[in-house]
mmCIF file of C-alpha atoms in Angstrom:
data_model
loop_
_atom_site.group_PDB
_atom_site.id
_atom_site.type_symbol
_atom_site.label_atom_id
_atom_site.label_comp_id
_atom_site.label_asym_id
_atom_site.label_seq_id
_atom_site.Cartn_x
_atom_site.Cartn_y
_atom_site.Cartn_z
ATOM 1 C CA MET A 1303 97.030 92.821 89.326
ATOM 2 C CA PRO A 1304 95.771 90.144 86.965
ATOM 3 C CA ASN A 1305 92.754 88.253 88.206
ATOM 4 C CA THR A 1306 92.861 84.621 87.169
ATOM 5 C CA THR A 1307 89.404 83.888 88.561
ATOM 6 C CA GLY A 1308 87.659 85.580 85.648
ATOM 7 C CA SER A 1309 85.663 88.178 87.609
ATOM 8 C CA ALA A 1310 86.731 90.779 90.114
ATOM 9 C CA HIS A 1311 86.485 89.774 93.766
ATOM 10 C CA PRO A 1312 85.172 92.607 95.984
ATOM 11 C CA ASP A 1313 88.332 92.420 98.151
ATOM 12 C CA GLN A 1314 90.773 91.996 95.264
ATOM 13 C CA ALA A 1315 92.458 95.388 95.762
ATOM 14 C CA SER A 1316 92.791 94.897 99.527
ATOM 15 C CA ALA A 1317 94.181 91.373 99.226
ATOM 16 C CA ALA A 1318 96.530 92.430 96.429
ATOM 17 C CA ALA A 1319 97.816 95.333 98.568
ATOM 18 C CA VAL A 1320 99.532 92.995 101.063
ATOM 19 C CA PRO A 1321 102.816 92.883 99.091
ATOM 20 C CA GLN A 1322 102.904 96.693 98.948
ATOM 21 C CA ARG A 1323 102.489 96.813 102.731
ATOM 22 C CA ILE A 1324 105.564 94.556 102.974
ATOM 23 C CA VAL A 1325 107.465 96.852 100.569
ATOM 24 C CA ALA A 1326 106.576 99.864 102.754
ATOM 25 C CA ALA A 1327 107.592 98.154 106.005
ATOM 26 C CA TRP A 1328 110.869 97.036 104.406
ATOM 27 C CA ALA A 1329 111.568 100.579 103.167
ATOM 28 C CA SER A 1330 111.396 101.823 106.760
ATOM 29 C CA HIS A 1331 113.449 98.830 107.999
ATOM 30 C CA ASP A 1332 110.803 98.355 110.674
ATOM 31 C CA ALA A 1333 110.802 94.677 111.690
ATOM 32 C CA LYS A 1334 107.803 95.121 113.997
ATOM 33 C CA LYS A 1335 105.727 96.759 111.243
ATOM 34 C CA PHE A 1336 106.927 94.081 108.793
ATOM 35 C CA ALA A 1337 105.964 91.208 111.105
ATOM 36 C CA ALA A 1338 102.579 92.789 111.941
ATOM 37 C CA ILE A 1339 101.490 92.106 108.345
ATOM 38 C CA PHE A 1340 101.813 88.369 109.024
ATOM 39 C CA THR A 1341 99.256 86.273 110.907
ATOM 40 C CA GLU A 1342 100.192 85.088 114.399
ATOM 41 C CA LYS A 1343 100.825 81.517 113.153
ATOM 42 C CA CYS A 1344 102.431 82.473 109.836
ATOM 43 C CA THR A 1345 105.136 80.735 107.870
ATOM 44 C CA MET A 1346 107.976 82.509 106.053
ATOM 45 C CA ILE A 1347 110.291 80.521 103.794
ATOM 46 C CA LEU A 1348 113.311 82.114 102.134
ATOM 47 C CA PRO A 1349 116.340 80.356 100.664
ATOM 48 C CA GLU A 1350 118.056 78.673 103.639
ATOM 49 C CA THR A 1351 115.469 80.150 106.058
ATOM 50 C CA PHE A 1352 112.269 78.833 107.646
ATOM 51 C CA LYS A 1353 110.413 80.912 110.237
ATOM 52 C CA LYS A 1354 107.181 79.944 111.968
ATOM 53 C CA GLY A 1355 105.131 82.558 113.801
ATOM 54 C CA ARG A 1356 105.010 86.347 113.803
ATOM 55 C CA GLU A 1357 107.534 86.634 116.651
ATOM 56 C CA ALA A 1358 110.109 84.542 114.753
ATOM 57 C CA VAL A 1359 109.601 86.696 111.639
ATOM 58 C CA GLU A 1360 110.122 89.862 113.668
ATOM 59 C CA GLU A 1361 113.296 88.491 115.289
ATOM 60 C CA PHE A 1362 114.692 87.403 111.912
ATOM 61 C CA MET A 1363 113.938 90.738 110.256
ATOM 62 C CA THR A 1364 115.354 92.735 113.175
ATOM 63 C CA GLU A 1365 118.680 90.957 112.650
ATOM 64 C CA ALA A 1366 118.415 91.118 108.860
ATOM 65 C CA PHE A 1367 117.712 94.870 108.773
ATOM 66 C CA ALA A 1368 120.750 95.426 111.020
ATOM 67 C CA GLY A 1369 122.893 93.080 108.917
ATOM 68 C CA PRO A 1370 122.549 91.738 105.367
ATOM 69 C CA TYR A 1371 119.419 93.751 104.481
ATOM 70 C CA LYS A 1372 120.717 97.044 105.901
ATOM 71 C CA GLY A 1373 120.088 99.863 103.417
ATOM 72 C CA THR A 1374 118.224 97.610 100.971
ATOM 73 C CA ARG A 1375 114.771 97.913 99.487
ATOM 74 C CA VAL A 1376 112.483 95.224 98.177
ATOM 75 C CA THR A 1377 110.224 95.314 95.160
ATOM 76 C CA GLY A 1378 107.604 93.067 93.630
ATOM 77 C CA GLU A 1379 105.276 93.168 90.672
ATOM 78 C CA PRO A 1380 102.036 91.173 90.679
ATOM 79 C CA ILE A 1381 101.724 88.210 88.372
ATOM 80 C CA SER A 1382 98.439 86.702 89.554
ATOM 81 C CA VAL A 1383 95.832 86.498 92.276
ATOM 82 C CA GLU A 1384 93.556 83.528 92.849
ATOM 83 C CA PHE A 1385 90.854 83.566 95.509
ATOM 84 C CA LEU A 1386 90.466 80.208 97.239
ATOM 85 C CA SER A 1387 87.494 81.404 99.293
ATOM 86 C CA PRO A 1388 85.967 84.778 100.167
ATOM 87 C CA ASP A 1389 88.605 85.144 102.908
ATOM 88 C CA SER A 1390 91.731 83.596 101.350
ATOM 89 C CA ALA A 1391 93.803 84.092 98.228
ATOM 90 C CA VAL A 1392 97.121 83.129 96.672
ATOM 91 C CA LEU A 1393 99.193 85.905 95.126
ATOM 92 C CA VAL A 1394 102.255 85.461 92.942
ATOM 93 C CA THR A 1395 104.791 88.240 92.443
ATOM 94 C CA ALA A 1396 108.070 88.790 90.631
ATOM 95 C CA GLY A 1397 110.706 90.981 92.251
ATOM 96 C CA GLY A 1398 113.642 90.906 94.602
ATOM 97 C CA ILE A 1399 115.989 92.903 96.789
ATOM 98 C CA LEU A 1400 117.455 96.204 95.608
ATOM 99 C CA LEU A 1401 120.839 97.202 96.981
ATOM 100 C CA PRO A 1402 121.465 100.876 97.775
ATOM 101 C CA GLY A 1403 121.447 102.887 94.532
ATOM 102 C CA GLU A 1404 119.909 100.133 92.388
ATOM 103 C CA LYS A 1405 116.795 100.839 90.338
ATOM 104 C CA GLU A 1406 116.304 97.302 89.005
ATOM 105 C CA VAL A 1407 116.670 93.907 90.636
ATOM 106 C CA SER A 1408 119.836 92.144 89.531
ATOM 107 C CA THR A 1409 119.560 88.730 87.913
ATOM 108 C CA GLU A 1410 121.139 87.013 90.931
ATOM 109 C CA ARG A 1411 118.565 88.555 93.323
ATOM 110 C CA SER A 1412 115.518 88.079 91.093
ATOM 111 C CA ILE A 1413 112.754 85.978 92.698
ATOM 112 C CA ARG A 1414 109.234 84.680 92.246
ATOM 113 C CA ALA A 1415 107.159 84.676 95.427
ATOM 114 C CA THR A 1416 103.965 83.002 96.581
ATOM 115 C CA TRP A 1417 101.820 84.766 99.170
ATOM 116 C CA VAL A 1418 98.894 83.111 100.952
ATOM 117 C CA VAL A 1419 96.755 85.912 102.337
ATOM 118 C CA VAL A 1420 93.745 85.606 104.629
ATOM 119 C CA LYS A 1421 91.172 88.066 105.818
ATOM 120 C CA GLU A 1422 91.196 88.486 109.595
ATOM 121 C CA GLY A 1423 88.321 90.736 110.559
ATOM 122 C CA THR A 1424 88.475 93.547 108.011
ATOM 123 C CA ARG A 1425 92.214 93.321 107.288
ATOM 124 C CA TRP A 1426 94.104 91.050 104.908
ATOM 125 C CA GLN A 1427 97.125 89.393 106.531
ATOM 126 C CA LEU A 1428 99.963 87.247 105.252
ATOM 127 C CA ALA A 1429 99.602 83.629 106.399
ATOM 128 C CA ALA A 1430 102.421 82.116 104.338
ATOM 129 C CA TYR A 1431 105.213 83.537 102.200
ATOM 130 C CA GLN A 1432 107.757 81.651 100.126
ATOM 131 C CA ASN A 1433 110.193 82.869 97.496
ATOM 132 C CA THR A 1434 112.422 81.125 95.018
ATOM 133 C CA PRO A 1435 115.355 82.565 93.073
ATOM 134 C CA VAL A 1436 114.622 82.807 89.366
ATOM 135 C CA ASN A 1437 118.095 81.584 88.438
#
């Protein structure tokens, strides 16, 4: 992942791994595992969706994995990482949702996402997530 701060942060790999943890949880369609990556007081903003708190994220994803996201995968490629402090960073990714059988994200599902990650103890967690369609 590109580092826009100029020098490598000792936790850069761990902080930058948060999106891949989301990808893995999505691949298993495990809403509990997905929500566990978020902080307790997190925020998740998607087009037409605002969720506040880990429990709300889990409830939303439970319904989504049983409905519109059933059988889908998600992908994201890092664009940048910027550490705001030793225990917080902003990541930006490009990606989107892959429907069953797709290998590339379609233009209509292509997004850019902003991830605010924070270190809680020894683990990096997702405090805020927001995505915007590219088109």
